[in-house]
Amino acid sequence: MLNGAHLHLLLNHFPIMGSLFVTILFIVALISRNVSLQKVSLWFLVGIALLTVPAYLTGDPAEESLHGLPDISRTMIHTHETMARFGLILMFVTGLIALAGAILTNKRPKLPPVLLSLVLVVLLLNSGLFAYVGFLGGQIHHEEIRTPSTTTATLKQH
């Protein structure tokens, strides 16, 4: 049976890999000046923004499933949770920009350069932030990727 941790581990890949995928797709669309691909990228981005919500909401149930496990740092969980909240907010704003852009430019033959620039900037920010959020989340239960300052000995103090 799936628990909160399973669901979180399944869903958290959507904002991480999705923002990276859409960033690459959008850059290809910009370089090739393919307006159709630019518009598709905006709609993909809206979808990724929507999938970010359940990824975030499954974080607390995932945390609850970690209670009682050895070598789990509450500090690491809190840091991951805080950065994930920033990611959720940024992705929400990004999704709104993409949705507004996709709807407002639906009948236009070309997307406004200011929209293209804004979407590119927020996509790059999202990709970087969610890569970091994923890294922080991985450190919670994967000692092999922790920095030396967060080894098991350090964790036992928390």
Short mmCIF file of C-alpha atoms in Angstrom, two decimals:
data_model
loop_
_atom_site.label_atom_id
_atom_site.label_comp_id
_atom_site.label_asym_id
_atom_site.label_seq_id
_atom_site.Cartn_x
_atom_site.Cartn_y
_atom_site.Cartn_z
CA MET A 1 0.00 0.00 0.00
CA LEU A 2 1.27 3.47 -0.86
CA ASN A 3 2.03 5.75 2.05
CA GLY A 4 2.83 9.48 2.14
CA ALA A 5 6.50 8.92 1.41
CA HIS A 6 5.73 6.78 -1.64
CA LEU A 7 3.35 9.38 -3.05
CA HIS A 8 5.79 12.19 -2.41
CA LEU A 9 8.63 10.30 -4.06
CA LEU A 10 6.44 9.61 -7.09
CA LEU A 11 5.11 13.15 -7.46
CA ASN A 12 8.18 15.23 -6.61
CA HIS A 13 9.77 14.37 -9.94
CA PHE A 14 7.17 16.36 -11.87
CA PRO A 15 8.30 19.84 -10.77
CA ILE A 16 11.97 18.86 -10.81
CA MET A 17 12.19 17.07 -14.14
CA GLY A 18 9.20 18.89 -15.63
CA SER A 19 10.68 22.34 -15.18
CA LEU A 20 13.97 21.13 -16.65
CA PHE A 21 12.17 19.52 -19.61
CA VAL A 22 10.06 22.60 -20.31
CA THR A 23 13.12 24.86 -19.99
CA ILE A 24 14.96 22.83 -22.64
CA LEU A 25 11.86 22.65 -24.84
CA PHE A 26 11.31 26.40 -24.52
CA ILE A 27 14.95 27.23 -25.33
CA VAL A 28 14.76 25.00 -28.42
CA ALA A 29 11.52 26.79 -29.39
CA LEU A 30 13.20 30.19 -28.95
CA ILE A 31 16.32 29.26 -30.91
CA SER A 32 14.30 27.73 -33.74
CA ARG A 33 11.77 30.60 -33.60
CA ASN A 34 9.03 28.00 -33.58
CA VAL A 35 5.94 29.81 -32.30
CA SER A 36 3.87 26.62 -32.10
CA LEU A 37 6.51 24.99 -29.91
CA GLN A 38 6.67 28.14 -27.77
CA LYS A 39 2.92 27.91 -27.19
CA VAL A 40 3.12 24.18 -26.46
CA SER A 41 5.86 24.95 -23.93
CA LEU A 42 3.56 27.40 -22.18
CA TRP A 43 0.81 24.78 -21.89
CA PHE A 44 3.29 22.17 -20.64
CA LEU A 45 4.41 24.70 -18.06
CA VAL A 46 0.83 25.18 -16.88
CA GLY A 47 0.57 21.40 -16.47
CA ILE A 48 3.81 21.21 -14.50
CA ALA A 49 2.62 24.05 -12.26
CA LEU A 50 -0.56 22.10 -11.52
CA LEU A 51 1.41 18.92 -10.74
CA THR A 52 3.62 20.87 -8.33
CA VAL A 53 0.71 21.27 -5.92
CA PRO A 54 0.25 17.56 -5.07
CA ALA A 55 4.03 17.13 -4.95
CA TYR A 56 4.15 19.83 -2.27
CA LEU A 57 1.05 18.64 -0.41
CA THR A 58 2.45 15.12 -0.02
CA GLY A 59 5.49 16.51 1.79
CA ASP A 60 3.89 16.51 5.25
CA PRO A 61 2.63 12.91 4.98
CA ALA A 62 6.11 11.92 3.79
CA GLU A 63 7.62 13.64 6.82
CA GLU A 64 5.24 11.79 9.14
CA SER A 65 6.36 8.46 7.69
CA LEU A 66 9.95 9.29 8.68
CA HIS A 67 9.20 9.55 12.41
CA GLY A 68 11.14 6.98 14.33
CA LEU A 69 13.66 6.26 11.58
CA PRO A 70 17.33 6.58 12.57
CA ASP A 71 19.59 9.29 11.18
CA ILE A 72 16.79 11.63 10.07
CA SER A 73 17.51 15.29 10.66
CA ARG A 74 14.59 17.59 11.41
CA THR A 75 16.81 20.48 10.31
CA MET A 76 17.24 18.92 6.86
CA ILE A 77 13.50 18.31 6.59
CA HIS A 78 12.74 21.90 7.58
CA THR A 79 15.26 23.30 5.07
CA HIS A 80 13.82 21.11 2.30
CA GLU A 81 10.28 22.14 3.26
CA THR A 82 11.13 25.85 3.29
CA MET A 83 12.79 25.73 -0.12
CA ALA A 84 9.91 23.62 -1.49
CA ARG A 85 7.49 26.33 -0.32
CA PHE A 86 9.51 28.94 -2.25
CA GLY A 87 9.44 26.60 -5.23
CA LEU A 88 5.68 26.17 -4.99
CA ILE A 89 5.16 29.94 -4.92
CA LEU A 90 7.56 30.54 -7.81
CA MET A 91 5.97 27.75 -9.84
CA PHE A 92 2.49 29.13 -9.10
CA VAL A 93 3.55 32.55 -10.40
CA THR A 94 5.26 30.92 -13.39
CA GLY A 95 2.17 28.87 -14.15
CA LEU A 96 -0.02 31.98 -14.03
CA ILE A 97 2.35 33.82 -16.39
CA ALA A 98 2.33 30.85 -18.77
CA LEU A 99 -1.46 30.49 -18.62
CA ALA A 100 -2.04 34.20 -19.20
CA GLY A 101 0.50 34.20 -22.02
CA ALA A 102 -0.99 31.11 -23.66
CA ILE A 103 -4.54 32.46 -23.49
CA LEU A 104 -3.78 36.07 -24.43
CA THR A 105 -1.59 35.13 -27.37
CA ASN A 106 -3.66 32.21 -28.62
CA LYS A 107 -4.65 33.90 -31.90
CA ARG A 108 -1.41 35.82 -32.44
CA PRO A 109 1.06 34.68 -35.06
CA LYS A 110 3.99 35.66 -32.82
CA LEU A 111 4.49 35.86 -29.06
CA PRO A 112 5.62 39.20 -27.55
CA PRO A 113 9.37 39.31 -26.78
CA VAL A 114 8.66 40.53 -23.23
CA LEU A 115 6.57 37.40 -22.57
CA LEU A 116 9.26 35.14 -24.03
CA SER A 117 11.95 36.79 -21.92
CA LEU A 118 9.86 36.66 -18.74
CA VAL A 119 9.00 32.99 -19.23
CA LEU A 120 12.64 32.11 -19.91
CA VAL A 121 13.81 33.87 -16.74
CA VAL A 122 11.21 32.23 -14.49
CA LEU A 123 11.84 28.84 -16.10
CA LEU A 124 15.57 29.09 -15.41
CA LEU A 125 14.83 30.13 -11.81
CA ASN A 126 12.39 27.23 -11.40
CA SER A 127 14.81 24.69 -12.84
CA GLY A 128 17.58 25.79 -10.51
CA LEU A 129 15.37 26.05 -7.46
CA PHE A 130 13.70 22.66 -7.96
CA ALA A 131 17.04 20.98 -8.62
CA TYR A 132 18.17 22.36 -5.25
CA VAL A 133 14.92 21.32 -3.54
CA GLY A 134 15.38 17.81 -4.91
CA PHE A 135 18.98 17.75 -3.71
CA LEU A 136 17.88 18.81 -0.23
CA GLY A 137 15.13 16.20 -0.21
CA GLY A 138 17.56 13.50 -1.25
CA GLN A 139 19.86 14.37 1.63
CA ILE A 140 17.13 13.64 4.16
CA HIS A 141 17.38 9.89 3.73
CA HIS A 142 20.43 9.33 1.53
CA GLU A 143 23.58 9.65 3.59
CA GLU A 144 25.76 9.00 0.53
CA ILE A 145 24.90 12.41 -0.96
CA ARG A 146 25.19 14.45 2.22
CA THR A 147 27.95 16.96 2.65
CA PRO A 148 30.62 16.09 5.23
CA SER A 149 29.11 18.59 7.67
CA THR A 150 25.87 16.57 7.79
CA THR A 151 27.22 13.09 8.43
CA THR A 152 25.56 10.58 10.72
CA ALA A 153 27.51 11.83 13.73
CA THR A 154 26.24 15.34 13.14
CA LEU A 155 22.67 14.14 12.61
CA LYS A 156 22.56 12.31 15.92
CA GLN A 157 22.98 15.68 17.64
CA HIS A 158 19.73 16.95 16.11
#
